[in-house]
PDB file of C-alpha atoms in Angstrom:
ATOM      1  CA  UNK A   1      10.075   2.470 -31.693  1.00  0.00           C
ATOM      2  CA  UNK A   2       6.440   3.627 -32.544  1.00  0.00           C
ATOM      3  CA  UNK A   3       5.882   0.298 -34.785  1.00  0.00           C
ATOM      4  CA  UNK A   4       6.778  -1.585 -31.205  1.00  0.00           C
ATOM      5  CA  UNK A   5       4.624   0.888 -29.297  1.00  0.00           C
ATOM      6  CA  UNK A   6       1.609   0.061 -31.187  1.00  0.00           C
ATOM      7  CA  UNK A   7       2.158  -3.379 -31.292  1.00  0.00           C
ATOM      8  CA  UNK A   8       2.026  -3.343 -28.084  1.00  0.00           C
ATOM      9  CA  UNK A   9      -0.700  -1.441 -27.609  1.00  0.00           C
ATOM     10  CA  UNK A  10      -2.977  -3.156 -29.715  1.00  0.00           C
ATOM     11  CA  UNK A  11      -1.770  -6.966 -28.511  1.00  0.00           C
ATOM     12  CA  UNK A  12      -2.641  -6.248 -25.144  1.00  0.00           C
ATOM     13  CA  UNK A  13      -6.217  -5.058 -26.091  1.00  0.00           C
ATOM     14  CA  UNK A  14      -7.096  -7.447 -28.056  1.00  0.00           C
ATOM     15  CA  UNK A  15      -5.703  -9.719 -24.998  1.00  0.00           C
ATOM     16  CA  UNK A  16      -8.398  -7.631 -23.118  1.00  0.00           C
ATOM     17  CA  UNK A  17     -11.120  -8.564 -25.322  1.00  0.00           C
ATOM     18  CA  UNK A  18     -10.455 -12.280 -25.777  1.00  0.00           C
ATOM     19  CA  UNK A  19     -10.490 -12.528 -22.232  1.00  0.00           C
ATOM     20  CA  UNK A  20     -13.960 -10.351 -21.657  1.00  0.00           C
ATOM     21  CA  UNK A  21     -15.400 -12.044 -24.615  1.00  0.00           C
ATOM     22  CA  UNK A  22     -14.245 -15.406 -23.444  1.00  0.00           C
ATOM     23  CA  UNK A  23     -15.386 -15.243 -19.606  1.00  0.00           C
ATOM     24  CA  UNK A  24     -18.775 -13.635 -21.079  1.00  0.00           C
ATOM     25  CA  UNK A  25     -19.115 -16.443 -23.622  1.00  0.00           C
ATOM     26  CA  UNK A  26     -18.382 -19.415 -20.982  1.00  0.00           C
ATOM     27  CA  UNK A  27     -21.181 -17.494 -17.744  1.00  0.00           C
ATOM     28  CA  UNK A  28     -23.491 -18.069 -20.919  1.00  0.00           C
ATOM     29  CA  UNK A  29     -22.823 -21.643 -21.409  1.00  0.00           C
ATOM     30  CA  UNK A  30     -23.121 -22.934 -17.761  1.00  0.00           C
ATOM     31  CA  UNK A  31     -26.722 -23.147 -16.947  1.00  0.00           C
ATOM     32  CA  UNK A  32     -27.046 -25.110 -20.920  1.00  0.00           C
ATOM     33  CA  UNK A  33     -23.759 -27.097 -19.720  1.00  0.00           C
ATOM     34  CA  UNK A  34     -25.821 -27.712 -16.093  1.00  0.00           C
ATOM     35  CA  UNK A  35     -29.386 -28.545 -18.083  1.00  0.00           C
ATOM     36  CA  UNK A  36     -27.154 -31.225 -20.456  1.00  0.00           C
ATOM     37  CA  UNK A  37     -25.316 -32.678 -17.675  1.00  0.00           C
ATOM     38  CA  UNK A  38     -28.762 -32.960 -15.142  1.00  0.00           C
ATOM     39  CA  UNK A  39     -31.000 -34.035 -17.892  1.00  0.00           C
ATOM     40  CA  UNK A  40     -29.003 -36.160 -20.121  1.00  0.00           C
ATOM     41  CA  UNK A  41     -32.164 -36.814 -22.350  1.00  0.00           C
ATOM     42  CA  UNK A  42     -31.939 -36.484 -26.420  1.00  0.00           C
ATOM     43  CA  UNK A  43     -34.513 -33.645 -26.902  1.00  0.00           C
ATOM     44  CA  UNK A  44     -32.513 -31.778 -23.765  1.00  0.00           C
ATOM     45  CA  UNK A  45     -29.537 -32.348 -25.332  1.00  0.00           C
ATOM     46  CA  UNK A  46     -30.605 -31.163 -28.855  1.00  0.00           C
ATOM     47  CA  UNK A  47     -31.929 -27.880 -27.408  1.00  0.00           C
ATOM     48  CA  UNK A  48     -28.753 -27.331 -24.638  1.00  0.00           C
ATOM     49  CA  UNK A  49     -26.607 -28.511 -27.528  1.00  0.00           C
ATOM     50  CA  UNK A  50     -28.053 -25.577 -30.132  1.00  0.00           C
ATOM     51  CA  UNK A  51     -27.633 -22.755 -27.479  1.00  0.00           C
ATOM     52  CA  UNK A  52     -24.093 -23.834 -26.962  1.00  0.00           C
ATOM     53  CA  UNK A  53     -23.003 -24.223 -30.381  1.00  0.00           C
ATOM     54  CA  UNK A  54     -24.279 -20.676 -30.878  1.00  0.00           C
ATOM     55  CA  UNK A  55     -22.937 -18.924 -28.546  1.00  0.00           C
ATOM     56  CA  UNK A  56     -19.535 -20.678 -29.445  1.00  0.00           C
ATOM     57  CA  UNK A  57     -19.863 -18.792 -32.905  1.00  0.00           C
ATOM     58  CA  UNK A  58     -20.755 -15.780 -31.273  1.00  0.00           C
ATOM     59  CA  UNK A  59     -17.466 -15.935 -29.361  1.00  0.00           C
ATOM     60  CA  UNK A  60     -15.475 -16.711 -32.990  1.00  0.00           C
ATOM     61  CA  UNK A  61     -17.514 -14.306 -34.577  1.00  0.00           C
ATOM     62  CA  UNK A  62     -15.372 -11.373 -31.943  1.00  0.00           C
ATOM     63  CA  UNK A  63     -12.770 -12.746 -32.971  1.00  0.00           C
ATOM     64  CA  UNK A  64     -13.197 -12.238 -36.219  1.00  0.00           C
ATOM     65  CA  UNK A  65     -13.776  -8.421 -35.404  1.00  0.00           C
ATOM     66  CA  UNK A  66     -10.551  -7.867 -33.251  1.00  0.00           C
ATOM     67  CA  UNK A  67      -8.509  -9.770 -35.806  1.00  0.00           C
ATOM     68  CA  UNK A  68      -9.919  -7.309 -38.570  1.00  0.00           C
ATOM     69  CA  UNK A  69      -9.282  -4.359 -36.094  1.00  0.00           C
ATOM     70  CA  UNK A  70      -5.919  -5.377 -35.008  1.00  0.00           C
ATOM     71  CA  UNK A  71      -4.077  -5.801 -38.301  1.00  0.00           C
ATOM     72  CA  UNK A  72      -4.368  -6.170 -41.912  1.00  0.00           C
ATOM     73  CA  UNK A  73      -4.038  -9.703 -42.585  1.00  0.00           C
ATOM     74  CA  UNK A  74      -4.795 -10.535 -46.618  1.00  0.00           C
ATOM     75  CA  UNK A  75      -6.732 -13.156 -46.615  1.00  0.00           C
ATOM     76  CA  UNK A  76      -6.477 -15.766 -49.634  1.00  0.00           C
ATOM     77  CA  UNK A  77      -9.279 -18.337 -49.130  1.00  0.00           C
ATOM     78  CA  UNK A  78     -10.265 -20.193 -52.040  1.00  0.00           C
ATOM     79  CA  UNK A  79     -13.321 -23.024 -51.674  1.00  0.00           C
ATOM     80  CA  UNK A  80     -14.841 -21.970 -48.543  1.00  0.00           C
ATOM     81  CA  UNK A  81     -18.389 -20.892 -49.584  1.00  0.00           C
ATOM     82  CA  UNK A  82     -19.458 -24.654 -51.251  1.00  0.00           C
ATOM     83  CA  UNK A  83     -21.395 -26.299 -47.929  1.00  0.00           C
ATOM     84  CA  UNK A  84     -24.079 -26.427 -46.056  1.00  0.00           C
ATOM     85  CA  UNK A  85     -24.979 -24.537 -42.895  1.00  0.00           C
ATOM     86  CA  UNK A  86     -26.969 -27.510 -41.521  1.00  0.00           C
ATOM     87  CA  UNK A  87     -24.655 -30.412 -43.056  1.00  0.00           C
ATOM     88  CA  UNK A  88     -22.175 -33.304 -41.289  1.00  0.00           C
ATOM     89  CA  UNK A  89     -18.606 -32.800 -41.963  1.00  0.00           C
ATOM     90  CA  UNK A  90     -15.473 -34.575 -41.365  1.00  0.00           C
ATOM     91  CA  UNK A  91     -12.784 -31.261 -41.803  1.00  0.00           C
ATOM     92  CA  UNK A  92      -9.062 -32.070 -41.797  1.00  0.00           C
ATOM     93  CA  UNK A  93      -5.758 -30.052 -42.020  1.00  0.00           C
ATOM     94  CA  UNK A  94      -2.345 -29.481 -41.403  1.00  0.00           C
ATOM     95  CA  UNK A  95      -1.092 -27.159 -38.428  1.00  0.00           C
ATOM     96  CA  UNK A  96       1.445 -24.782 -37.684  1.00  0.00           C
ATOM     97  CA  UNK A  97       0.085 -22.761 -34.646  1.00  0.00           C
ATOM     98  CA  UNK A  98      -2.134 -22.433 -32.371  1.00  0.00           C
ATOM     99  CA  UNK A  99      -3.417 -19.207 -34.761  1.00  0.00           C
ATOM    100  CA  UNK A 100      -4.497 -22.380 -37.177  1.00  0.00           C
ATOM    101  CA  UNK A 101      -7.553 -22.760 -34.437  1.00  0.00           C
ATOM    102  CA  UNK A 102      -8.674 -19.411 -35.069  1.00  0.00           C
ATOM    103  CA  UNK A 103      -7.738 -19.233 -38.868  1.00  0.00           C
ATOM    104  CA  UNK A 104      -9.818 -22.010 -39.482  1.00  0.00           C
ATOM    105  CA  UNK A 105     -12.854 -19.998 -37.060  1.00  0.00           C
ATOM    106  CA  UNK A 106     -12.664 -17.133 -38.833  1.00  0.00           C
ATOM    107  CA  UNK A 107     -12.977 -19.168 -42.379  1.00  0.00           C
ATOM    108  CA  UNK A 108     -15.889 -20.941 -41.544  1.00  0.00           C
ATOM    109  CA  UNK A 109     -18.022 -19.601 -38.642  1.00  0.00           C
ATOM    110  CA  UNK A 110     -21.143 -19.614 -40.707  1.00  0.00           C
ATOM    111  CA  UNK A 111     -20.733 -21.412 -43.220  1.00  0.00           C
ATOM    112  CA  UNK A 112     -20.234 -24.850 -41.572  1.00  0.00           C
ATOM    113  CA  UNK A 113     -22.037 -26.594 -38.399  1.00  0.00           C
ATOM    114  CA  UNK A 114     -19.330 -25.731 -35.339  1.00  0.00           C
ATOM    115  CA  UNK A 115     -15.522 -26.984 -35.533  1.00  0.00           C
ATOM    116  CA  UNK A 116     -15.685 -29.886 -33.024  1.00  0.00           C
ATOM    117  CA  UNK A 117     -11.743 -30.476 -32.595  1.00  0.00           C
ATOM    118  CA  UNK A 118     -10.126 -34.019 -31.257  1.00  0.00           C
ATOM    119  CA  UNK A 119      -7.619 -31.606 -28.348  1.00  0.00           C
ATOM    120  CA  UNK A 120      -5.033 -33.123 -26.007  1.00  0.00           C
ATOM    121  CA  UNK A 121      -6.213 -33.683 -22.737  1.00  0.00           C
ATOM    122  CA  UNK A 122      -3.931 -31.283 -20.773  1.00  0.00           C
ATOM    123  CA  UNK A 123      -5.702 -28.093 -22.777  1.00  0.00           C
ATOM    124  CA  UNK A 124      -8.721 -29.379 -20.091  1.00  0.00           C
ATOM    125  CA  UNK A 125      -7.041 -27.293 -17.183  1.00  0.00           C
ATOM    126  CA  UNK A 126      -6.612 -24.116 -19.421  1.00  0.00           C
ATOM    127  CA  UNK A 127      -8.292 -21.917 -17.194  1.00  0.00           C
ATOM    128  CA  UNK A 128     -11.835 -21.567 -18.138  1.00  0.00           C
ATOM    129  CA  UNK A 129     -11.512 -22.632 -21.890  1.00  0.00           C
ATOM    130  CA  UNK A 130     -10.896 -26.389 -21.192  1.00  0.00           C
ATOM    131  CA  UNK A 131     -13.941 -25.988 -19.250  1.00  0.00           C
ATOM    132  CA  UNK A 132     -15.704 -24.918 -22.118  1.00  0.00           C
ATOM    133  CA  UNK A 133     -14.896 -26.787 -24.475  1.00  0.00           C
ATOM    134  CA  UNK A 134     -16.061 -30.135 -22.382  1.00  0.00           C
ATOM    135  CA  UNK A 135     -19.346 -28.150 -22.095  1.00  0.00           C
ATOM    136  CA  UNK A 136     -19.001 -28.762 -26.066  1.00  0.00           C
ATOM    137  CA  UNK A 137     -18.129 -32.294 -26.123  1.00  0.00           C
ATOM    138  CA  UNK A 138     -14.726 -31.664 -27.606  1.00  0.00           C
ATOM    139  CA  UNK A 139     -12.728 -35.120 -27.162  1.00  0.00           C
ATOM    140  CA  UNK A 140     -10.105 -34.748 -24.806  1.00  0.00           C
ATOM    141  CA  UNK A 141      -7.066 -37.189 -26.500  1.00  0.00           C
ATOM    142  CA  UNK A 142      -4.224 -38.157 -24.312  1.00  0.00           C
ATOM    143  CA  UNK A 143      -2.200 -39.887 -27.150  1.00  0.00           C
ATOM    144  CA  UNK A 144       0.422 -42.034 -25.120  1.00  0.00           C
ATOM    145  CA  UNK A 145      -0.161 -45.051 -26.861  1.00  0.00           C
ATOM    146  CA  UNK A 146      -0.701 -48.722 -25.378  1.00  0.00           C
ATOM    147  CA  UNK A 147      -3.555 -48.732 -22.694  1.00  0.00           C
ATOM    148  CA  UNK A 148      -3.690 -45.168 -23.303  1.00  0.00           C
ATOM    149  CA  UNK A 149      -4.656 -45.414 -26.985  1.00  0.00           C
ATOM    150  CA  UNK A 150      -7.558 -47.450 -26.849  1.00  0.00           C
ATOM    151  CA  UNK A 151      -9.360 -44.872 -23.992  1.00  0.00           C
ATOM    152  CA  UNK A 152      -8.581 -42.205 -26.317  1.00  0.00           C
ATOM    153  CA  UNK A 153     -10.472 -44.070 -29.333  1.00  0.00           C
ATOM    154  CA  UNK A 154     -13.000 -45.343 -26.509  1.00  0.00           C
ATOM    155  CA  UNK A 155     -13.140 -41.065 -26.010  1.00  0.00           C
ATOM    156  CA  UNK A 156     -13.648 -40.511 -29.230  1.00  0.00           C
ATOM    157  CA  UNK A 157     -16.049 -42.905 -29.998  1.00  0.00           C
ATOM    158  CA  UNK A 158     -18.488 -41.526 -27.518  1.00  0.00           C
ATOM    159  CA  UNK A 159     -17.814 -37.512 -28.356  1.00  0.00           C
ATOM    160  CA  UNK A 160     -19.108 -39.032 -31.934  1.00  0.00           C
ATOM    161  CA  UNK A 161     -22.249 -40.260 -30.921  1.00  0.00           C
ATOM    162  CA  UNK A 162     -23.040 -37.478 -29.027  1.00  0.00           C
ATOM    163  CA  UNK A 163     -22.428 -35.345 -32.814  1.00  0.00           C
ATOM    164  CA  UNK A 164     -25.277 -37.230 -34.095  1.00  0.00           C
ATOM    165  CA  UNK A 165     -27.554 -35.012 -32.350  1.00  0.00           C
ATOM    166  CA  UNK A 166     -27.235 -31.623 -33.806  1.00  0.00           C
ATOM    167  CA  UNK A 167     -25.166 -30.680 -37.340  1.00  0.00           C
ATOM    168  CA  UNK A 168     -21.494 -31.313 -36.887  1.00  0.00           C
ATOM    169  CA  UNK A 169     -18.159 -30.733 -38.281  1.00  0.00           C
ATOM    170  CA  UNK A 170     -15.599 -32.679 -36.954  1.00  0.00           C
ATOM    171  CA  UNK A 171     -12.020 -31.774 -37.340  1.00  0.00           C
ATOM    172  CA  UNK A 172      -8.974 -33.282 -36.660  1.00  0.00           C
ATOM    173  CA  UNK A 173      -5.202 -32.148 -37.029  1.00  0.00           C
ATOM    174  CA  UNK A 174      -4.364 -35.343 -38.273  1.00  0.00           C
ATOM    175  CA  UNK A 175      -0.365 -35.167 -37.337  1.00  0.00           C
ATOM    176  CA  UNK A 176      -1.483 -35.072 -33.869  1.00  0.00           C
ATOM    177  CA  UNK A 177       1.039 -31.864 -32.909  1.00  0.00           C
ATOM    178  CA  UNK A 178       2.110 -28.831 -34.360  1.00  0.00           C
ATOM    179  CA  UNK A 179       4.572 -28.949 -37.463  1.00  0.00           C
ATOM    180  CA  UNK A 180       8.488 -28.288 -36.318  1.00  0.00           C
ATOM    181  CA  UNK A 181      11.303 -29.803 -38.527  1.00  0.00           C
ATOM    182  CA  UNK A 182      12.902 -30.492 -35.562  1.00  0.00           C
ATOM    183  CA  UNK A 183       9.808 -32.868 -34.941  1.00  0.00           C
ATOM    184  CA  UNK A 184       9.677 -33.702 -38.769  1.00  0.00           C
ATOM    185  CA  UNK A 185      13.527 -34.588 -38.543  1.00  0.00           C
ATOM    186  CA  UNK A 186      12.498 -37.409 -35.677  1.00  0.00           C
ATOM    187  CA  UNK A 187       9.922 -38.822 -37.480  1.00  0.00           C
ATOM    188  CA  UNK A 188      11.799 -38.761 -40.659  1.00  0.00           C
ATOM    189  CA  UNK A 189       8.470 -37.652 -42.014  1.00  0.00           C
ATOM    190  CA  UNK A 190       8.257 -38.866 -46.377  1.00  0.00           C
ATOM    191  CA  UNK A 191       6.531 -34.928 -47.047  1.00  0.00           C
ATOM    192  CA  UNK A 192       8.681 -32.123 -47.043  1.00  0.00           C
ATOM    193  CA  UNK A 193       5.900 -30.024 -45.125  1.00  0.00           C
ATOM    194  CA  UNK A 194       3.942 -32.138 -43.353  1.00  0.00           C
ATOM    195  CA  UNK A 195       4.163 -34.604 -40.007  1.00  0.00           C
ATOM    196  CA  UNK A 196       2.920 -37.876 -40.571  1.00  0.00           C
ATOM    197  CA  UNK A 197      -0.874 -38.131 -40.166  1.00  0.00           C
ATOM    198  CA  UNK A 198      -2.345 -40.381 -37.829  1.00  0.00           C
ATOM    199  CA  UNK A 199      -6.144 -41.939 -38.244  1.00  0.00           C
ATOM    200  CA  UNK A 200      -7.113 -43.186 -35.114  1.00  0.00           C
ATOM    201  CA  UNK A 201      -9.474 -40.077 -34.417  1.00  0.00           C
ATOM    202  CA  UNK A 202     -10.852 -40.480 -37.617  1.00  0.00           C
ATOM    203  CA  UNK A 203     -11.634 -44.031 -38.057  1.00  0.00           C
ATOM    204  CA  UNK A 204     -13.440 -43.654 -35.033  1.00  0.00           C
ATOM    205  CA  UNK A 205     -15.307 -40.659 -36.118  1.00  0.00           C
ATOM    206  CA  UNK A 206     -16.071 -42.654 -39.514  1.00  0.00           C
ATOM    207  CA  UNK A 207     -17.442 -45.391 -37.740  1.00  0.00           C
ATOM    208  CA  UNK A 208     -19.400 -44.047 -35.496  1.00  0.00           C
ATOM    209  CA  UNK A 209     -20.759 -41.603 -37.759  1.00  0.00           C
ATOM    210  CA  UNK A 210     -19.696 -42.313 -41.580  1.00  0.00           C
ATOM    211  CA  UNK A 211     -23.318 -42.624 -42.376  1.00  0.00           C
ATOM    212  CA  UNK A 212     -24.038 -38.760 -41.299  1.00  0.00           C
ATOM    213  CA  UNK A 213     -21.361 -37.205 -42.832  1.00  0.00           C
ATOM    214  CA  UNK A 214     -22.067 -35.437 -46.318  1.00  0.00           C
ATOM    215  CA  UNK A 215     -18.183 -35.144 -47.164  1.00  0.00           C
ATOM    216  CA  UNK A 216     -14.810 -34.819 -45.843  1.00  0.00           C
ATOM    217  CA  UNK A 217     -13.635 -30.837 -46.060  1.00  0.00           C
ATOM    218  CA  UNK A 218      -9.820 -30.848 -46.447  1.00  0.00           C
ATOM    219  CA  UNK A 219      -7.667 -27.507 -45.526  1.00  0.00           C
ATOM    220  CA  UNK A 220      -4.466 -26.012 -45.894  1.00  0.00           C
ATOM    221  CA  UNK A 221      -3.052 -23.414 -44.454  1.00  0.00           C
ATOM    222  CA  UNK A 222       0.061 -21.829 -45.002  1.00  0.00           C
ATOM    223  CA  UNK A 223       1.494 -18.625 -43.794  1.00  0.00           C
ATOM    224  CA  UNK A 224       3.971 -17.172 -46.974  1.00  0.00           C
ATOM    225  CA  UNK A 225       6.163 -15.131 -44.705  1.00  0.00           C
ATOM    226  CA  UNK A 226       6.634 -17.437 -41.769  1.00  0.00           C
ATOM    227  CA  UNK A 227       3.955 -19.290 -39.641  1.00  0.00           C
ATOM    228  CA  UNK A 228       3.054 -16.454 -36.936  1.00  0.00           C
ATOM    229  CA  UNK A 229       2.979 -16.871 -32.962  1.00  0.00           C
ATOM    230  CA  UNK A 230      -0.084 -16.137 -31.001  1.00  0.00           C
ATOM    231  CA  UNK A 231       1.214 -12.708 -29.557  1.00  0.00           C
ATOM    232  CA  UNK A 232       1.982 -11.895 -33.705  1.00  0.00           C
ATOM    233  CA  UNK A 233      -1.661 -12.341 -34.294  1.00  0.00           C
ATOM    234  CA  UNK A 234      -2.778 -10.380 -30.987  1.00  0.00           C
ATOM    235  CA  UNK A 235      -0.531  -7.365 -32.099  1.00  0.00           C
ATOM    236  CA  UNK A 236      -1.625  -7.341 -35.981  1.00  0.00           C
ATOM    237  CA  UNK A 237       1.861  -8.997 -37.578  1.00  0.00           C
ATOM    238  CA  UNK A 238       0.037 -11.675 -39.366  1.00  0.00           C
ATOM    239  CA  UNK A 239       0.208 -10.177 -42.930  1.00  0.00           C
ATOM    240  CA  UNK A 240      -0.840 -12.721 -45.139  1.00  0.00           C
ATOM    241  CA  UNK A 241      -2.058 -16.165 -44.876  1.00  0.00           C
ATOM    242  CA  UNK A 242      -3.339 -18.742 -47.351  1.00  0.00           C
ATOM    243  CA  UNK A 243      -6.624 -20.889 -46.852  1.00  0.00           C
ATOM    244  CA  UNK A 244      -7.498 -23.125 -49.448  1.00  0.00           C
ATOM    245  CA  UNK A 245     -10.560 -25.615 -48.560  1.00  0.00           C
ATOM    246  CA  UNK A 246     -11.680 -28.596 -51.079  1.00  0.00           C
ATOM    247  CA  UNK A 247     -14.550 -30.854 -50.445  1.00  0.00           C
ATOM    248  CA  UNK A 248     -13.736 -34.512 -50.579  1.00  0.00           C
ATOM    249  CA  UNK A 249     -15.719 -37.448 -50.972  1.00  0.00           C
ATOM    250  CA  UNK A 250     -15.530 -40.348 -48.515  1.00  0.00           C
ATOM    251  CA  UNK A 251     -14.455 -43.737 -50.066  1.00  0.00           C
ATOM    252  CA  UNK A 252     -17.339 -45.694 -49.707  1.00  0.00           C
ATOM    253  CA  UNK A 253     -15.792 -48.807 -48.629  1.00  0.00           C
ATOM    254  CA  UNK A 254     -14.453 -46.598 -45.197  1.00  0.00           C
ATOM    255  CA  UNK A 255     -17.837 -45.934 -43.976  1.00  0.00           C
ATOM    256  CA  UNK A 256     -18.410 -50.384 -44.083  1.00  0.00           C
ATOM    257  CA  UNK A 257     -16.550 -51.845 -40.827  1.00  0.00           C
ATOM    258  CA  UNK A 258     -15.114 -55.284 -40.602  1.00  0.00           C
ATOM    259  CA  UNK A 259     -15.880 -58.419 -38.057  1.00  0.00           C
ATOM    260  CA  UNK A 260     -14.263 -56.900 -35.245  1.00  0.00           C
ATOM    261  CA  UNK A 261     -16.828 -53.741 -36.271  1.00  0.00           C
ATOM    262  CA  UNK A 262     -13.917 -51.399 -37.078  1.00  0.00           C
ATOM    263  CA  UNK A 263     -12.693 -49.503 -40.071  1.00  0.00           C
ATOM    264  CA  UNK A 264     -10.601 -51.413 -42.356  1.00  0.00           C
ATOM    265  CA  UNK A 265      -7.319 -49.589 -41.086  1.00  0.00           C
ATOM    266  CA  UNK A 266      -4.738 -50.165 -44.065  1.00  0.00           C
ATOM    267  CA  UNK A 267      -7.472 -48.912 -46.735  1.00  0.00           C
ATOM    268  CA  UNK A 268      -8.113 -45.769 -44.139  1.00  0.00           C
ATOM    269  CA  UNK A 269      -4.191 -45.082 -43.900  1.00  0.00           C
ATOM    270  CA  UNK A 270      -3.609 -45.200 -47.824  1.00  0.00           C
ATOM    271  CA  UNK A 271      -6.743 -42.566 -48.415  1.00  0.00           C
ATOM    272  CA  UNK A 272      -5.242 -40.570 -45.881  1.00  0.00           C
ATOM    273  CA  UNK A 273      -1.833 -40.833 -47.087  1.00  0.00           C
ATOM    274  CA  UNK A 274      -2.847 -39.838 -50.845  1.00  0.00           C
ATOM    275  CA  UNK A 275      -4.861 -37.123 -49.344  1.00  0.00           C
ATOM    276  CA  UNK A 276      -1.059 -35.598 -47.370  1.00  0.00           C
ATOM    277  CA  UNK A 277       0.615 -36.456 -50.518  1.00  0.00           C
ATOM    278  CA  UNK A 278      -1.373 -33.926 -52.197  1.00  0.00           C
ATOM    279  CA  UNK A 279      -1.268 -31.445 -49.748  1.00  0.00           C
ATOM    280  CA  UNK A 280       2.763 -31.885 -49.415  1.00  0.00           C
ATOM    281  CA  UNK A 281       2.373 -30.472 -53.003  1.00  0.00           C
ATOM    282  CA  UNK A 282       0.004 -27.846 -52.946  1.00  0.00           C
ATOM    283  CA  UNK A 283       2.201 -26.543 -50.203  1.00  0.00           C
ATOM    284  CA  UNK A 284       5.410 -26.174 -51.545  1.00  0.00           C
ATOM    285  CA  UNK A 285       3.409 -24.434 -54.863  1.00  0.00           C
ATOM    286  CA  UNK A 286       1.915 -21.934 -52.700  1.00  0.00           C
ATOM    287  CA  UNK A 287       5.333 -21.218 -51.229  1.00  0.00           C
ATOM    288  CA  UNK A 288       6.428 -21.025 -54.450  1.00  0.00           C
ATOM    289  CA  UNK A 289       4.213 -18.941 -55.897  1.00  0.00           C
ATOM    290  CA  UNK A 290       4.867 -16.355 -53.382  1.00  0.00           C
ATOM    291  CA  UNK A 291       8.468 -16.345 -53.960  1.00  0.00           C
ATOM    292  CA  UNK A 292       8.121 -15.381 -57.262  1.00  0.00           C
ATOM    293  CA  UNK A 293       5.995 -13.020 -56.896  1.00  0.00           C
ATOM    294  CA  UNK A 294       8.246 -11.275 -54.408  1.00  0.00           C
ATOM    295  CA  UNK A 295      11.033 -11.349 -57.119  1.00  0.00           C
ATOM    296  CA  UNK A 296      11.904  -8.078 -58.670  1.00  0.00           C
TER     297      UNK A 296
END
């Protein structure tokens, strides 16, 4: 009964300060958000750009303090520390939860550029969020397919350019939708763990700016004991949770586009492929691992 009292307790104020530190973090970024949209020139967008990117890490970085407050999460991040504040990064990985978005904050606010995420387009109306995060160019993906499809590459294509500006890291959840098995069971996904990956966002983010980017960062992140609901995070129930980050180079021959001045799609799908192969596996090891070591 006490556990559930202080659960409580402390998942509604950290619900108190994401929502302080969010509305405080979003009255900062409209007069940038104003300047960009008014003066849509490259030097005012470098500068408007900068201030919003920062105080976008300054909103992660209280995050990262409530999270600490809140519970006592052991954190197992390998691989994290190899890159470079000012670089251009493609960053992939698999996901769970919405906790992944903050996971992945907390792991690399500071060591990387900003996480620049490919989002579904309904997340726009989240009450003030969705409003920041078009202040931040995040593309806004409606995935329906058909006509639909090509405005959300069209979408992406321009978000891109507008990375070129300032340092970078684009990330996409390349499965498009949070793991379920009973959404795994419909696909009749090949990986035990893993949806099928899709590459549309990132073909278009290779195109448009292969020549920038210094390396592709690929994550995974599993959670041993069960993957964790936003309220478990809130209330400090997130106990342990695995990061493990590995730089990967680019194939050279998917930063080249053909006649029709796109990536060469098959090549694109079989690199990604290999790449969830490999994750599949490092997966079910970590899962494993953990087993074992609960065993008496």
């Amino acid at each position: 009964m006490l556990q559930a009292i202080s659960r409580a307790i402390k998942g509604t104020l950290a619900t108190l300060v994401v929502i302080v530190n969010t509305v405080i973090g979003f009255s900062l970024m409209i007069p940038f958000a104003l300047l960009k949209a008014a003066l849509p020139f490259r030097p005012v967008r470098r500068v408007a750009d900068a201030a919003l990117n920062a105080i976008a890490e300054g909103w992660s970085s209280v995050n990262g303090v409530w999270i600490a407050l809140v519970g006592r999460t052991r954190w197992h991040v390998t691989g994290a520390d190899a890159f470079k504040r000012k670089g251009w990064y493609l960053v992939s990985s698999n996901h769970q939860s919405w906790v992944d978005i903050l996971v992945l904050q907390r792991t690399f606010n500071g060591r990387i550029p900003l996480l620049k995420f490919f989002i579904k387009y309904e997340l726009i109306f989240v009450p003030i969020i969705g409003l920041a995060w078009w202040a931040l160019d995040f593309p806004f993906m409606k995935r329906k397919g058909g006509v639909s499809a090509q405005k959300d590459l069209e979408t992406a294509r321009k978000a891109c350019e507008k990375f070129r500006v300032i340092p970078t890291s684009v990330i996409s959840f390349l499965e498009g939708t949070r793991f379920t098995q009973g959404k795994h069971d419909q696909q009749k996904s090949p990986y035990q763990h893993l949806l099928k990956p899709k590459t549309g966002g990132v073909g278009m983010a290779l195109e448009t700016m292969g020549d920038m980017f210094d390396a592709m960062i690929d994550v995974t992140i599993v959670y041993p004991h069960g993957v964790p609901e936003f309220w478990q995070l809130l209330s400090g129930q997130m106990d342990e949770v695995v990061v493990k980050v590995r730089e990967v180079p680019i194939p050279r021959e998917l930063l080249t586009t053909d006649a029709n001045g796109s990536n060469k799609r098959a090549e694109l799908q079989a690199w990604i492929n290999g790449l969830w192969e490999q994750k599949d596996r490092e997966i079910a090891e970590i899962q494993a691992q953990f087993k074992a070591a609960k065993r008496p």
